[in-house]
Amino acid sequence: LKAGYLSRIAAASDEAALEELRLAALGKKGEISLKMRELGKMSPEERKSAGPALNALKDEIDAALRAKKAALADAALDERLKAEWLDVTLPGRPRPAGTIHPVSQVTAELTAIFADMGFQVAEGPQIETDWYNFDALNIPPEHPARQEHDTFFMARAEGDNRPPHVLRTHTSPVQIRAMAQQGAPIRVIAPGRVYRMDMDQTHAPMFHQVEGLAIDRNLSMANLKWVLEEFFSAFFGVKVATRFRASHFPFTEPSAEVDIQCSWIDGQLRIGEGDGWMEVLGSGMVHPKVLTAAGVDPDEWQGFAFGMGIDRIAMLKYGIPDLRAFFDSDLRWLRHYGFSA
Ligand code: PHE
């Protein structure tokens, strides 16, 4: 009996087989348990010799079962350690890293430069009411400037009486929102996306502008010129002169288009050198009607505003030839012109 159990225990290959053997020997109806029950029917003499022998057998088999169970667990652990072995000294696998888009890069650069001059960032929605995008900026419904803006209009359901919505055609509506919220004095820039129905090498239906607005008691065109020259010089890293040309915008009076100094040297466009000029933005003194529409008293406050294409100055600074490529999401282009984080 004993030899039979011990050899079967030694041969058991898993815990389930061991458990089966345990039940067969020591379970309620196990062979050894039944024998122990028979002790009661024996004479005291017989019991004296059979009792200790049975107890010893039971202990021995129990011990053999436990030892085998521990051995199986050890073997399983060895197996796992071998299978899951990991060399922590191996070098890491390289992961492809993305790049920062030139528009994001330039937005961060110009935000930092204007922040140094006390301008905070203001924001507004890309889907605007035509009041903010036009009326409040002194562009009434019949004004020809509305046609010039090539506006995307939001479709409206029959019977929808809410004010008409457009995709903002410029960042100037943020002037109104910022002044209405913060009042005067105020100094903000508003970078963001704008939309116009236009598409060629220098125009995309979505592009980026940054609006600038400064309102105080005594601001003039001279302050505007200083701020812009300070900005362009910091942005391009060389002293850049600006040239103001008289222009017209409904929301500024007087208005000026601003050129920066540049020239072609050895087939390369050099900003801040030579006697050439390139137009980069529109600007002027904020029209009294615009101040009034935003709840600012034009008898007490005055200031300047400007609007500039972010993609445009990114192309100039980093020598990017085609505006449309900005928005193609071509990974090769992004790796070439993108910035590492
Ligand atoms: N909003 C004008 C444009 O998109 C630019 C501008 C802004 C002009 C502020 C004057 C003042 O062309």
Short mmCIF file of C-alpha atoms and ligand atoms in Angstrom, two decimals:
data_model
loop_
_atom_site.label_atom_id
_atom_site.label_comp_id
_atom_site.label_asym_id
_atom_site.label_seq_id
_atom_site.Cartn_x
_atom_site.Cartn_y
_atom_site.Cartn_z
CA LEU A 1 0.00 0.00 0.00
CA LYS A 2 2.65 2.47 1.07
CA ALA A 3 5.07 1.75 -1.76
CA GLY A 4 2.22 2.00 -4.30
CA TYR A 5 1.18 5.50 -3.11
CA LEU A 6 4.72 6.78 -2.79
CA SER A 7 5.65 5.79 -6.34
CA ARG A 8 2.43 7.24 -7.78
CA ILE A 9 3.03 10.49 -5.89
CA ALA A 10 6.56 10.69 -7.25
CA ALA A 11 5.22 10.17 -10.78
CA ALA A 12 2.39 12.78 -10.52
CA SER A 13 2.93 15.48 -13.13
CA ASP A 14 0.61 18.21 -11.83
CA GLU A 15 -1.38 19.42 -8.85
CA ALA A 16 -4.63 17.86 -10.06
CA ALA A 17 -3.08 14.37 -10.13
CA LEU A 18 -1.71 14.95 -6.61
CA GLU A 19 -5.12 15.99 -5.33
CA GLU A 20 -6.65 12.84 -6.81
CA LEU A 21 -4.08 10.72 -4.96
CA ARG A 22 -4.71 12.60 -1.72
CA LEU A 23 -8.44 11.90 -1.93
CA ALA A 24 -7.84 8.22 -2.76
CA ALA A 25 -5.62 7.75 0.31
CA LEU A 26 -6.62 10.32 2.93
CA GLY A 27 -10.00 11.63 1.73
CA LYS A 28 -13.21 10.82 3.70
CA LYS A 29 -13.60 7.56 1.80
CA GLY A 30 -9.85 7.14 1.17
CA GLU A 31 -8.18 3.79 1.58
CA ILE A 32 -6.21 4.77 4.70
CA SER A 33 -9.11 6.66 6.26
CA LEU A 34 -11.32 3.53 5.91
CA LYS A 35 -8.64 1.41 7.54
CA MET A 36 -8.42 3.83 10.44
CA ARG A 37 -12.15 3.59 10.93
CA GLU A 38 -11.83 -0.18 11.23
CA LEU A 39 -9.54 0.27 14.25
CA GLY A 40 -12.70 0.58 16.37
CA LYS A 41 -13.77 -2.95 15.62
CA MET A 42 -10.39 -4.41 16.62
CA SER A 43 -9.45 -5.97 19.91
CA PRO A 44 -7.30 -3.77 22.17
CA GLU A 45 -4.29 -5.95 21.42
CA GLU A 46 -4.65 -5.65 17.66
CA ARG A 47 -5.33 -1.91 17.91
CA LYS A 48 -2.13 -1.36 19.87
CA SER A 49 0.06 -2.47 16.99
CA ALA A 50 -2.13 -1.44 14.01
CA GLY A 51 -2.90 2.07 15.33
CA PRO A 52 0.62 3.55 15.41
CA ALA A 53 1.48 1.82 12.12
CA LEU A 54 -1.52 3.38 10.37
CA ASN A 55 -0.81 6.82 11.83
CA ALA A 56 2.79 6.63 10.68
CA LEU A 57 1.62 5.59 7.19
CA LYS A 58 -0.81 8.50 7.07
CA ASP A 59 1.87 10.99 8.11
CA GLU A 60 4.34 9.65 5.61
CA ILE A 61 1.93 9.88 2.70
CA ASP A 62 0.82 13.34 3.78
CA ALA A 63 4.45 14.47 3.91
CA ALA A 64 5.17 12.97 0.48
CA LEU A 65 2.15 14.80 -0.99
CA ARG A 66 3.31 18.16 0.44
CA ALA A 67 6.89 17.71 -0.71
CA LYS A 68 5.81 16.84 -4.22
CA LYS A 69 3.44 19.80 -4.32
CA ALA A 70 6.29 22.17 -3.37
CA ALA A 71 8.55 20.58 -5.98
CA LEU A 72 5.94 21.08 -8.70
CA ALA A 73 5.54 24.76 -7.74
CA ASP A 74 9.32 25.26 -7.85
CA ALA A 75 9.52 23.69 -11.29
CA ALA A 76 6.69 25.92 -12.55
CA LEU A 77 8.49 29.01 -11.24
CA ASP A 78 11.77 27.97 -12.91
CA GLU A 79 9.87 27.49 -16.13
CA ARG A 80 8.40 31.02 -15.91
CA LEU A 81 11.71 32.62 -15.04
CA LYS A 82 13.24 31.05 -18.11
CA ALA A 83 10.37 32.07 -20.41
CA GLU A 84 10.00 35.63 -19.11
CA TRP A 85 13.68 36.48 -18.87
CA LEU A 86 14.31 40.12 -19.67
CA ASP A 87 17.60 41.83 -20.41
CA VAL A 88 17.24 45.20 -18.73
CA THR A 89 20.62 46.29 -20.10
CA LEU A 90 19.38 46.33 -23.72
CA PRO A 91 19.10 49.82 -25.24
CA GLY A 92 15.51 51.16 -25.60
CA ARG A 93 13.70 50.89 -28.90
CA PRO A 94 13.58 54.25 -30.71
CA ARG A 95 10.05 55.69 -31.14
CA PRO A 96 9.23 58.07 -33.97
CA ALA A 97 8.99 61.59 -32.52
CA GLY A 98 6.70 64.21 -34.11
CA THR A 99 7.76 67.78 -34.83
CA ILE A 100 6.29 71.15 -33.98
CA HIS A 101 4.49 72.69 -36.96
CA PRO A 102 6.00 75.97 -38.19
CA VAL A 103 2.70 77.76 -37.47
CA SER A 104 2.76 76.57 -33.85
CA GLN A 105 6.42 77.47 -33.55
CA VAL A 106 5.95 80.97 -34.95
CA THR A 107 2.81 81.53 -32.85
CA ALA A 108 4.83 80.67 -29.74
CA GLU A 109 7.68 82.96 -30.84
CA LEU A 110 5.49 85.97 -31.54
CA THR A 111 3.42 85.44 -28.39
CA ALA A 112 6.62 85.57 -26.33
CA ILE A 113 7.83 88.75 -28.07
CA PHE A 114 4.53 90.58 -27.59
CA ALA A 115 4.30 89.32 -24.00
CA ASP A 116 7.58 91.15 -23.32
CA MET A 117 5.84 94.33 -24.50
CA GLY A 118 2.86 93.74 -22.18
CA PHE A 119 0.41 92.14 -24.63
CA GLN A 120 -1.76 89.29 -23.31
CA VAL A 121 -3.35 86.62 -25.50
CA ALA A 122 -7.10 86.99 -26.21
CA GLU A 123 -9.29 84.45 -27.97
CA GLY A 124 -12.55 84.28 -29.86
CA PRO A 125 -14.59 81.67 -31.72
CA GLN A 126 -13.81 80.64 -35.31
CA ILE A 127 -17.54 80.48 -36.01
CA GLU A 128 -18.61 84.10 -35.51
CA THR A 129 -21.82 86.04 -35.82
CA ASP A 130 -21.76 88.50 -38.70
CA TRP A 131 -22.19 91.24 -36.09
CA TYR A 132 -18.77 90.59 -34.53
CA ASN A 133 -17.08 89.81 -37.87
CA PHE A 134 -18.55 92.82 -39.74
CA ASP A 135 -21.09 95.22 -38.17
CA ALA A 136 -19.19 95.93 -34.95
CA LEU A 137 -16.10 96.60 -37.07
CA ASN A 138 -17.94 99.31 -38.99
CA ILE A 139 -18.70 97.07 -41.99
CA PRO A 140 -22.50 97.46 -42.43
CA PRO A 141 -24.44 94.91 -44.55
CA GLU A 142 -24.13 96.84 -47.83
CA HIS A 143 -20.44 97.70 -47.41
CA PRO A 144 -18.30 96.52 -50.35
CA ALA A 145 -15.71 95.09 -47.91
CA ARG A 146 -18.16 92.26 -47.19
CA GLN A 147 -17.76 91.03 -50.77
CA GLU A 148 -13.99 91.41 -50.67
CA HIS A 149 -13.77 89.06 -47.72
CA ASP A 150 -14.92 85.96 -49.70
CA THR A 151 -16.87 84.83 -46.66
CA PHE A 152 -17.91 81.27 -45.84
CA PHE A 153 -21.49 81.46 -44.54
CA MET A 154 -22.88 78.79 -42.24
CA ALA A 155 -25.92 77.02 -43.71
CA ARG A 156 -29.17 77.75 -41.86
CA ALA A 157 -32.21 75.59 -41.44
CA GLU A 158 -35.59 76.93 -42.61
CA GLY A 159 -37.12 79.09 -39.86
CA ASP A 160 -33.83 79.44 -37.94
CA ASN A 161 -34.01 83.02 -36.69
CA ARG A 162 -30.69 83.18 -34.89
CA PRO A 163 -28.23 85.77 -36.17
CA PRO A 164 -26.35 84.59 -39.28
CA HIS A 165 -23.02 82.88 -38.58
CA VAL A 166 -19.86 82.99 -40.68
CA LEU A 167 -16.39 81.48 -40.44
CA ARG A 168 -14.46 84.52 -39.24
CA THR A 169 -12.63 86.15 -42.15
CA HIS A 170 -10.09 87.85 -39.88
CA THR A 171 -9.07 87.98 -36.22
CA SER A 172 -10.44 91.55 -35.85
CA PRO A 173 -13.71 90.38 -34.18
CA VAL A 174 -11.52 89.43 -31.19
CA GLN A 175 -10.83 93.19 -30.77
CA ILE A 176 -14.55 93.66 -30.03
CA ARG A 177 -14.80 90.66 -27.71
CA ALA A 178 -11.67 91.60 -25.76
CA MET A 179 -12.71 95.25 -25.29
CA ALA A 180 -16.28 94.30 -24.35
CA GLN A 181 -14.90 91.89 -21.74
CA GLN A 182 -11.95 93.82 -20.33
CA GLY A 183 -12.71 97.44 -21.18
CA ALA A 184 -9.87 99.98 -21.45
CA PRO A 185 -6.93 100.30 -21.08
CA ILE A 186 -6.10 97.06 -22.86
CA ARG A 187 -3.16 95.44 -24.66
CA VAL A 188 -3.86 92.10 -26.36
CA ILE A 189 -2.84 89.95 -29.28
CA ALA A 190 -5.18 87.34 -30.76
CA PRO A 191 -3.54 84.62 -32.85
CA GLY A 192 -5.83 82.12 -34.57
CA ARG A 193 -7.40 80.58 -37.64
CA VAL A 194 -9.34 82.56 -40.21
CA TYR A 195 -11.18 81.48 -43.36
CA ARG A 196 -11.66 82.87 -46.84
CA MET A 197 -12.76 81.30 -50.12
CA ASP A 198 -9.39 81.54 -51.79
CA MET A 199 -6.80 79.05 -53.03
CA ASP A 200 -3.50 79.49 -54.86
CA GLN A 201 0.19 79.37 -54.06
CA THR A 202 -0.07 82.22 -51.57
CA HIS A 203 -3.70 81.73 -50.40
CA ALA A 204 -5.41 78.88 -48.56
CA PRO A 205 -9.11 78.75 -47.53
CA MET A 206 -7.92 78.49 -43.92
CA PHE A 207 -4.92 80.40 -42.70
CA HIS A 208 -3.65 82.13 -39.55
CA GLN A 209 -3.61 85.73 -38.44
CA VAL A 210 -2.51 87.53 -35.34
CA GLU A 211 -4.45 90.60 -34.29
CA GLY A 212 -2.89 93.26 -32.12
CA LEU A 213 -4.83 95.84 -30.10
CA ALA A 214 -3.64 98.54 -27.71
CA ILE A 215 -6.05 101.09 -26.21
CA ASP A 216 -5.07 103.77 -23.71
CA ARG A 217 -5.45 107.53 -23.29
CA ASN A 218 -2.67 108.87 -25.51
CA LEU A 219 -1.60 106.14 -27.95
CA SER A 220 -0.73 107.23 -31.49
CA MET A 221 0.58 105.88 -34.80
CA ALA A 222 4.09 106.51 -33.43
CA ASN A 223 3.52 103.90 -30.71
CA LEU A 224 2.21 101.51 -33.38
CA LYS A 225 5.33 101.98 -35.47
CA TRP A 226 7.61 101.43 -32.48
CA VAL A 227 5.79 98.26 -31.42
CA LEU A 228 5.93 96.81 -34.95
CA GLU A 229 9.62 97.61 -35.50
CA GLU A 230 10.43 96.20 -32.09
CA PHE A 231 8.47 93.06 -32.96
CA PHE A 232 9.97 92.47 -36.42
CA SER A 233 13.51 93.09 -35.18
CA ALA A 234 13.07 90.56 -32.36
CA PHE A 235 11.30 88.07 -34.62
CA PHE A 236 13.84 88.13 -37.47
CA GLY A 237 16.86 88.71 -35.23
CA VAL A 238 18.06 91.78 -37.16
CA LYS A 239 17.08 95.44 -37.06
CA VAL A 240 14.10 95.73 -39.43
CA ALA A 241 12.78 99.09 -40.68
CA THR A 242 9.09 99.48 -41.53
CA ARG A 243 7.38 101.63 -44.13
CA PHE A 244 3.81 102.84 -43.62
CA ARG A 245 1.62 103.41 -46.69
CA ALA A 246 -1.76 105.12 -46.42
CA SER A 247 -4.57 102.62 -46.87
CA HIS A 248 -8.17 102.04 -45.90
CA PHE A 249 -9.93 99.68 -43.52
CA PRO A 250 -13.45 100.38 -42.24
CA PHE A 251 -12.38 99.68 -38.65
CA THR A 252 -9.33 101.99 -38.50
CA GLU A 253 -8.84 105.70 -39.20
CA PRO A 254 -6.26 106.57 -40.33
CA SER A 255 -5.19 103.22 -41.80
CA ALA A 256 -1.82 102.04 -43.01
CA GLU A 257 -0.41 99.06 -44.80
CA VAL A 258 2.98 98.21 -43.37
CA ASP A 259 5.99 96.97 -45.35
CA ILE A 260 9.18 95.55 -43.91
CA GLN A 261 12.63 96.25 -45.27
CA CYS A 262 14.12 93.43 -47.33
CA SER A 263 16.06 92.65 -50.49
CA TRP A 264 17.30 89.81 -52.67
CA ILE A 265 20.98 89.07 -52.19
CA ASP A 266 22.56 86.20 -54.18
CA GLY A 267 19.13 84.75 -54.89
CA GLN A 268 18.17 84.83 -51.21
CA LEU A 269 15.53 86.98 -49.59
CA ARG A 270 17.19 88.94 -46.77
CA ILE A 271 14.91 90.63 -44.23
CA GLY A 272 16.18 93.90 -42.73
CA GLU A 273 18.74 94.51 -45.50
CA GLY A 274 18.87 96.69 -48.61
CA ASP A 275 16.24 99.07 -49.97
CA GLY A 276 13.38 96.76 -50.96
CA TRP A 277 10.00 96.55 -49.21
CA MET A 278 7.44 93.81 -48.68
CA GLU A 279 3.90 94.25 -47.40
CA VAL A 280 3.19 92.21 -44.27
CA LEU A 281 0.22 93.69 -42.44
CA GLY A 282 -2.70 96.09 -42.17
CA SER A 283 -3.07 98.50 -39.28
CA GLY A 284 -4.36 101.84 -38.06
CA MET A 285 -5.93 103.81 -35.25
CA VAL A 286 -9.07 102.04 -34.00
CA HIS A 287 -12.17 103.77 -35.43
CA PRO A 288 -14.35 105.56 -32.83
CA LYS A 289 -17.36 103.57 -34.03
CA VAL A 290 -15.52 100.33 -33.23
CA LEU A 291 -14.71 101.54 -29.71
CA THR A 292 -18.37 102.49 -29.24
CA ALA A 293 -19.61 99.11 -30.50
CA ALA A 294 -17.36 97.43 -27.89
CA GLY A 295 -18.57 99.69 -25.07
CA VAL A 296 -15.41 101.83 -24.84
CA ASP A 297 -15.86 105.63 -24.76
CA PRO A 298 -14.01 107.15 -27.76
CA ASP A 299 -13.87 110.56 -26.04
CA GLU A 300 -11.66 109.07 -23.33
CA TRP A 301 -9.78 106.24 -25.07
CA GLN A 302 -7.87 105.74 -28.28
CA GLY A 303 -5.37 103.25 -29.66
CA PHE A 304 -4.10 101.18 -32.52
CA ALA A 305 -4.77 97.78 -34.05
CA PHE A 306 -3.01 95.61 -36.58
CA GLY A 307 -3.58 92.28 -38.33
CA MET A 308 -0.84 90.13 -39.79
CA GLY A 309 -0.62 86.72 -41.49
CA ILE A 310 1.22 84.21 -39.29
CA ASP A 311 1.81 81.70 -42.11
CA ARG A 312 3.19 84.55 -44.19
CA ILE A 313 5.85 85.61 -41.70
CA ALA A 314 6.66 81.94 -41.00
CA MET A 315 7.38 81.51 -44.74
CA LEU A 316 9.63 84.58 -44.69
CA LYS A 317 11.57 83.58 -41.58
CA TYR A 318 12.06 79.91 -42.44
CA GLY A 319 12.25 80.08 -46.24
CA ILE A 320 9.11 78.06 -46.94
CA PRO A 321 8.02 78.53 -50.57
CA ASP A 322 4.39 77.30 -50.79
CA LEU A 323 1.63 78.24 -48.35
CA ARG A 324 -0.61 75.30 -49.29
CA ALA A 325 2.00 72.79 -48.08
CA PHE A 326 1.42 74.11 -44.54
CA PHE A 327 -1.89 72.28 -44.44
CA ASP A 328 -1.14 69.10 -46.46
CA SER A 329 0.03 67.11 -43.39
CA ASP A 330 2.81 65.56 -45.49
CA LEU A 331 5.14 63.90 -42.96
CA ARG A 332 8.22 64.54 -45.10
CA TRP A 333 7.38 68.27 -45.20
CA LEU A 334 6.68 68.32 -41.46
CA ARG A 335 10.01 66.62 -40.71
CA HIS A 336 11.85 69.06 -42.96
CA TYR A 337 10.27 72.33 -41.78
CA GLY A 338 9.06 71.21 -38.32
CA PHE A 339 10.84 71.98 -35.05
CA SER A 340 11.86 69.44 -32.45
CA ALA A 341 10.17 69.78 -29.09
N1 PHE B 1 -8.42 92.63 -40.43
C1 PHE B 1 -7.57 93.14 -41.49
C2 PHE B 1 -7.40 92.04 -42.56
O1 PHE B 1 -7.67 90.91 -42.31
C3 PHE B 1 -6.21 93.53 -40.99
C4 PHE B 1 -6.27 94.66 -40.03
C5 PHE B 1 -6.39 94.44 -38.66
C6 PHE B 1 -6.21 95.97 -40.47
C7 PHE B 1 -6.44 95.48 -37.77
C8 PHE B 1 -6.26 97.03 -39.59
C9 PHE B 1 -6.36 96.78 -38.24
O2 PHE B 1 -7.00 92.33 -43.67
#
